[in-house]
Amino acid sequence: MEKFANWLRRYSLAIFIHVLVIALWQFWVVLGDVPSYVAPTPVDTAMAIFSNYDWTRNTLVTAAEIFGGYFLAVIFGVGLALIFSWSRILSSTFMPLIVSANMIPKVALGPIIIVWFSYGLWPNIMIAFSICFLPILLTTERGLSEVEPDLLDLVRSLKGSRWQIFTKIQLPGSLPYIFSGMKVAVVLAVAGAIVGEFIASEEGLGYLMLQVQVTLDTAASFLAVFLITLVGVALYAIVLILERLFVVGDRRLEGSY
Amino acid sequence: MTTDAFIRLDGVRKFYRSRGQEFLAVSDVSLEIEEGELVSLVGPSGCGKTTVLKILAGLHPHDGGTVTIGGGSTPFDATRDIGMVFQQSLLLKWRRIIDNVLLPAEILGLPMRPARDRARDLLAMVGLAGFEESYPYELSGGMQQRAAIARSLVHDPKLILMDEPFGALDALTREKMNLELLRIWSESRKTIIFVTHGIQEAVFLASTCAVLTAGPARMADHFEIDLPYPRTLSMKTSEKFGEYTRRIYALLGME
């Protein structure tokens, strides 16, 4: 009970501001007599859950694309940064390619990706992955290179191995960097998956938005946006919790989001 | 030259190469250090005092002269007989203080249980009892340096190399840490080589003081500081103390 009270005190401001925004939105629509195809009330938006659009399945599809693309990006981003930190030659060969390839507008590649992977989950996972992978790679690489030269001397004076430097100093020291890259990547993964669904797909919340737009069912469109946001916030929350677990002893994290 | 000195530097020189040019980082460093001495290397920046330290730590090869550590009655293991303290504490901020102190023991693969007990004792000795489970950010700059000193002692090395360890601290904390270092030195009986550009500090701490000059980087002189231990702050105003500091100023061409 006391724990709950603490939790409430800590997050009451955050909860309050969210509730306030939703309430203001309700008042604006009702008092301003805004037509429902322009902006539905929060209540109308919530009620759209009862229309028969198969919300569960579409939400799961979109969530799978976002989480899938994000997961791949973390694996490849962190993995490549580790490899590059070990091999200068690989790094100076492939980093320029990765950076220039990143400049390719992924949205423009959409139609080609569909030719390669056809419709379905995979092309959208690939688009989400390709958009959110670079910040993870860059921040991890930066974090791994951030080692005090004197600290290296200290370890070397004890004839410490490269592996010891890596596991005891480089890797734990790079975690705050990895997590800041991962936080940025959440937003990009969400955008990537939805863009993919816009370009071509047969299911998912992005696909659904295009469908309901035809009938001016703005409430359903709003609900789709809300659910997409919810998936993104859930992913962000997971990253935040992992950060709290793995990054310890860093005062900068106290009360950060 | 006596034969039983713990450390012997004889005509040590070191070049650096930069953009095809060679320049002298240190030359003419000749010094004998007995076991258990506290030797200060004092000089302006660029005089090569840090380079001498790194040569002793085995981190840099030297280009001329000879360096001998240990031998005879005191064997010296270059892997585990060196402890280092730097200007920054270099504590790993994700580790608790006790785990920071244990880092050298981990790297050397020492048995952890006795090492942990030793780390606790050392933290008590440097005045950090009760802070074992704290994180570095919870400690002040002076306390972080105390932890760094405990870390340099945890694997029980014979030689401690300190590179301006109190250079980043405020003047009062620095004086306090000087007294603390003298106490730790007398309790641990280690050989300490202490690099500083603080002339007062160099004289106050050392049993032997070596003066290095910059441009060209060379060792100008070295001499014993004949002031009794335990030293007190009031000695700093004594006539003898003044003579030593004036001597160093003169060697550095500042008088």
PDB file of N, CA, C and O in Angstrom, chain A residues 194-225:
ATOM      1  N   ILE A 194       4.860   1.747 -39.783  1.00  0.00           N
ATOM      2  CA  ILE A 194       3.632   2.354 -40.302  1.00  0.00           C
ATOM      3  C   ILE A 194       3.811   2.785 -41.758  1.00  0.00           C
ATOM      4  O   ILE A 194       2.927   2.583 -42.602  1.00  0.00           O
ATOM      5  N   VAL A 195       4.976   3.359 -42.069  1.00  0.00           N
ATOM      6  CA  VAL A 195       5.252   3.730 -43.461  1.00  0.00           C
ATOM      7  C   VAL A 195       5.158   2.498 -44.351  1.00  0.00           C
ATOM      8  O   VAL A 195       4.570   2.522 -45.432  1.00  0.00           O
ATOM      9  N   GLY A 196       5.729   1.394 -43.867  1.00  0.00           N
ATOM     10  CA  GLY A 196       5.662   0.145 -44.615  1.00  0.00           C
ATOM     11  C   GLY A 196       4.219  -0.264 -44.875  1.00  0.00           C
ATOM     12  O   GLY A 196       3.851  -0.649 -45.984  1.00  0.00           O
ATOM     13  N   GLU A 197       3.390  -0.142 -43.867  1.00  0.00           N
ATOM     14  CA  GLU A 197       1.985  -0.530 -44.023  1.00  0.00           C
ATOM     15  C   GLU A 197       1.255   0.415 -44.969  1.00  0.00           C
ATOM     16  O   GLU A 197       0.361  -0.003 -45.703  1.00  0.00           O
ATOM     17  N   PHE A 198       1.630   1.676 -44.949  1.00  0.00           N
ATOM     18  CA  PHE A 198       1.021   2.636 -45.864  1.00  0.00           C
ATOM     19  C   PHE A 198       1.333   2.280 -47.313  1.00  0.00           C
ATOM     20  O   PHE A 198       0.505   2.381 -48.201  1.00  0.00           O
ATOM     21  N   ILE A 199       2.598   1.881 -47.547  1.00  0.00           N
ATOM     22  CA  ILE A 199       3.023   1.624 -48.920  1.00  0.00           C
ATOM     23  C   ILE A 199       2.303   0.396 -49.473  1.00  0.00           C
ATOM     24  O   ILE A 199       1.724   0.436 -50.549  1.00  0.00           O
ATOM     25  N   ALA A 200       2.340  -0.668 -48.741  1.00  0.00           N
ATOM     26  CA  ALA A 200       1.649  -1.855 -49.213  1.00  0.00           C
ATOM     27  C   ALA A 200       1.532  -2.867 -48.107  1.00  0.00           C
ATOM     28  O   ALA A 200       2.543  -3.264 -47.531  1.00  0.00           O
ATOM     29  N   SER A 201       0.323  -3.224 -47.764  1.00  0.00           N
ATOM     30  CA  SER A 201       0.130  -4.311 -46.812  1.00  0.00           C
ATOM     31  C   SER A 201      -1.348  -4.659 -46.809  1.00  0.00           C
ATOM     32  O   SER A 201      -2.184  -3.926 -47.346  1.00  0.00           O
ATOM     33  N   GLU A 202      -1.656  -5.769 -46.215  1.00  0.00           N
ATOM     34  CA  GLU A 202      -3.047  -6.217 -46.186  1.00  0.00           C
ATOM     35  C   GLU A 202      -3.586  -6.261 -44.774  1.00  0.00           C
ATOM     36  O   GLU A 202      -4.720  -6.616 -44.551  1.00  0.00           O
ATOM     37  N   GLU A 203      -2.728  -5.932 -43.823  1.00  0.00           N
ATOM     38  CA  GLU A 203      -3.204  -5.854 -42.440  1.00  0.00           C
ATOM     39  C   GLU A 203      -2.289  -4.962 -41.626  1.00  0.00           C
ATOM     40  O   GLU A 203      -1.243  -4.520 -42.086  1.00  0.00           O
ATOM     41  N   GLY A 204      -2.730  -4.691 -40.410  1.00  0.00           N
ATOM     42  CA  GLY A 204      -1.970  -3.803 -39.535  1.00  0.00           C
ATOM     43  C   GLY A 204      -2.716  -2.491 -39.365  1.00  0.00           C
ATOM     44  O   GLY A 204      -3.634  -2.165 -40.127  1.00  0.00           O
ATOM     45  N   LEU A 205      -2.315  -1.734 -38.338  1.00  0.00           N
ATOM     46  CA  LEU A 205      -3.042  -0.505 -38.010  1.00  0.00           C
ATOM     47  C   LEU A 205      -2.863   0.567 -39.079  1.00  0.00           C
ATOM     48  O   LEU A 205      -3.776   1.357 -39.336  1.00  0.00           O
ATOM     49  N   GLY A 206      -1.678   0.608 -39.704  1.00  0.00           N
ATOM     50  CA  GLY A 206      -1.446   1.578 -40.782  1.00  0.00           C
ATOM     51  C   GLY A 206      -2.358   1.286 -41.971  1.00  0.00           C
ATOM     52  O   GLY A 206      -2.962   2.191 -42.573  1.00  0.00           O
ATOM     53  N   TYR A 207      -2.467   0.027 -42.311  1.00  0.00           N
ATOM     54  CA  TYR A 207      -3.368  -0.408 -43.379  1.00  0.00           C
ATOM     55  C   TYR A 207      -4.806  -0.029 -43.042  1.00  0.00           C
ATOM     56  O   TYR A 207      -5.543   0.517 -43.865  1.00  0.00           O
ATOM     57  N   LEU A 208      -5.178  -0.271 -41.785  1.00  0.00           N
ATOM     58  CA  LEU A 208      -6.530   0.027 -41.335  1.00  0.00           C
ATOM     59  C   LEU A 208      -6.850   1.512 -41.474  1.00  0.00           C
ATOM     60  O   LEU A 208      -7.942   1.906 -41.891  1.00  0.00           O
ATOM     61  N   MET A 209      -5.875   2.348 -41.162  1.00  0.00           N
ATOM     62  CA  MET A 209      -6.076   3.796 -41.266  1.00  0.00           C
ATOM     63  C   MET A 209      -6.443   4.198 -42.684  1.00  0.00           C
ATOM     64  O   MET A 209      -7.318   5.039 -42.916  1.00  0.00           O
ATOM     65  N   LEU A 210      -5.754   3.599 -43.659  1.00  0.00           N
ATOM     66  CA  LEU A 210      -6.072   3.907 -45.052  1.00  0.00           C
ATOM     67  C   LEU A 210      -7.491   3.470 -45.392  1.00  0.00           C
ATOM     68  O   LEU A 210      -8.220   4.154 -46.111  1.00  0.00           O
ATOM     69  N   GLN A 211      -7.901   2.313 -44.846  1.00  0.00           N
ATOM     70  CA  GLN A 211      -9.241   1.791 -45.123  1.00  0.00           C
ATOM     71  C   GLN A 211     -10.335   2.714 -44.586  1.00  0.00           C
ATOM     72  O   GLN A 211     -11.273   3.066 -45.290  1.00  0.00           O
ATOM     73  N   VAL A 212     -10.173   3.133 -43.306  1.00  0.00           N
ATOM     74  CA  VAL A 212     -11.248   3.904 -42.689  1.00  0.00           C
ATOM     75  C   VAL A 212     -11.291   5.343 -43.194  1.00  0.00           C
ATOM     76  O   VAL A 212     -12.298   6.023 -43.068  1.00  0.00           O
ATOM     77  N   GLN A 213     -10.193   5.793 -43.781  1.00  0.00           N
ATOM     78  CA  GLN A 213     -10.161   7.145 -44.307  1.00  0.00           C
ATOM     79  C   GLN A 213     -11.189   7.309 -45.436  1.00  0.00           C
ATOM     80  O   GLN A 213     -11.810   8.362 -45.584  1.00  0.00           O
ATOM     81  N   VAL A 214     -11.359   6.237 -46.206  1.00  0.00           N
ATOM     82  CA  VAL A 214     -12.292   6.268 -47.330  1.00  0.00           C
ATOM     83  C   VAL A 214     -13.713   6.570 -46.852  1.00  0.00           C
ATOM     84  O   VAL A 214     -14.456   7.310 -47.486  1.00  0.00           O
ATOM     85  N   THR A 215     -14.061   5.992 -45.692  1.00  0.00           N
ATOM     86  CA  THR A 215     -15.422   6.192 -45.179  1.00  0.00           C
ATOM     87  C   THR A 215     -15.500   7.348 -44.187  1.00  0.00           C
ATOM     88  O   THR A 215     -16.512   7.515 -43.512  1.00  0.00           O
ATOM     89  N   LEU A 216     -14.425   8.128 -44.083  1.00  0.00           N
ATOM     90  CA  LEU A 216     -14.362   9.265 -43.143  1.00  0.00           C
ATOM     91  C   LEU A 216     -14.671   8.849 -41.705  1.00  0.00           C
ATOM     92  O   LEU A 216     -15.246   9.612 -40.943  1.00  0.00           O
ATOM     93  N   ASP A 217     -14.288   7.618 -41.360  1.00  0.00           N
ATOM     94  CA  ASP A 217     -14.472   7.154 -39.985  1.00  0.00           C
ATOM     95  C   ASP A 217     -13.271   7.626 -39.161  1.00  0.00           C
ATOM     96  O   ASP A 217     -12.379   6.852 -38.812  1.00  0.00           O
ATOM     97  N   THR A 218     -13.280   8.921 -38.871  1.00  0.00           N
ATOM     98  CA  THR A 218     -12.115   9.516 -38.207  1.00  0.00           C
ATOM     99  C   THR A 218     -11.883   8.944 -36.815  1.00  0.00           C
ATOM    100  O   THR A 218     -10.750   8.841 -36.362  1.00  0.00           O
ATOM    101  N   ALA A 219     -12.983   8.568 -36.136  1.00  0.00           N
ATOM    102  CA  ALA A 219     -12.834   7.990 -34.796  1.00  0.00           C
ATOM    103  C   ALA A 219     -11.978   6.729 -34.851  1.00  0.00           C
ATOM    104  O   ALA A 219     -11.069   6.541 -34.037  1.00  0.00           O
ATOM    105  N   ALA A 220     -12.241   5.870 -35.827  1.00  0.00           N
ATOM    106  CA  ALA A 220     -11.444   4.643 -35.978  1.00  0.00           C
ATOM    107  C   ALA A 220      -9.999   4.985 -36.313  1.00  0.00           C
ATOM    108  O   ALA A 220      -9.050   4.359 -35.825  1.00  0.00           O
ATOM    109  N   SER A 221      -9.815   6.018 -37.161  1.00  0.00           N
ATOM    110  CA  SER A 221      -8.472   6.457 -37.517  1.00  0.00           C
ATOM    111  C   SER A 221      -7.714   6.917 -36.271  1.00  0.00           C
ATOM    112  O   SER A 221      -6.555   6.570 -36.068  1.00  0.00           O
ATOM    113  N   PHE A 222      -8.412   7.696 -35.426  1.00  0.00           N
ATOM    114  CA  PHE A 222      -7.804   8.166 -34.186  1.00  0.00           C
ATOM    115  C   PHE A 222      -7.446   7.000 -33.276  1.00  0.00           C
ATOM    116  O   PHE A 222      -6.388   6.986 -32.661  1.00  0.00           O
ATOM    117  N   LEU A 223      -8.349   6.031 -33.207  1.00  0.00           N
ATOM    118  CA  LEU A 223      -8.086   4.887 -32.341  1.00  0.00           C
ATOM    119  C   LEU A 223      -6.855   4.131 -32.835  1.00  0.00           C
ATOM    120  O   LEU A 223      -6.027   3.679 -32.042  1.00  0.00           O
ATOM    121  N   ALA A 224      -6.748   4.007 -34.186  1.00  0.00           N
ATOM    122  CA  ALA A 224      -5.571   3.333 -34.754  1.00  0.00           C
ATOM    123  C   ALA A 224      -4.296   4.069 -34.345  1.00  0.00           C
ATOM    124  O   ALA A 224      -3.311   3.451 -33.899  1.00  0.00           O
ATOM    125  N   VAL A 225      -4.316   5.410 -34.450  1.00  0.00           N
ATOM    126  CA  VAL A 225      -3.143   6.198 -34.039  1.00  0.00           C
ATOM    127  C   VAL A 225      -2.845   5.982 -32.558  1.00  0.00           C
ATOM    128  O   VAL A 225      -1.696   5.801 -32.153  1.00  0.00           O
TER     129      VAL A 225
END
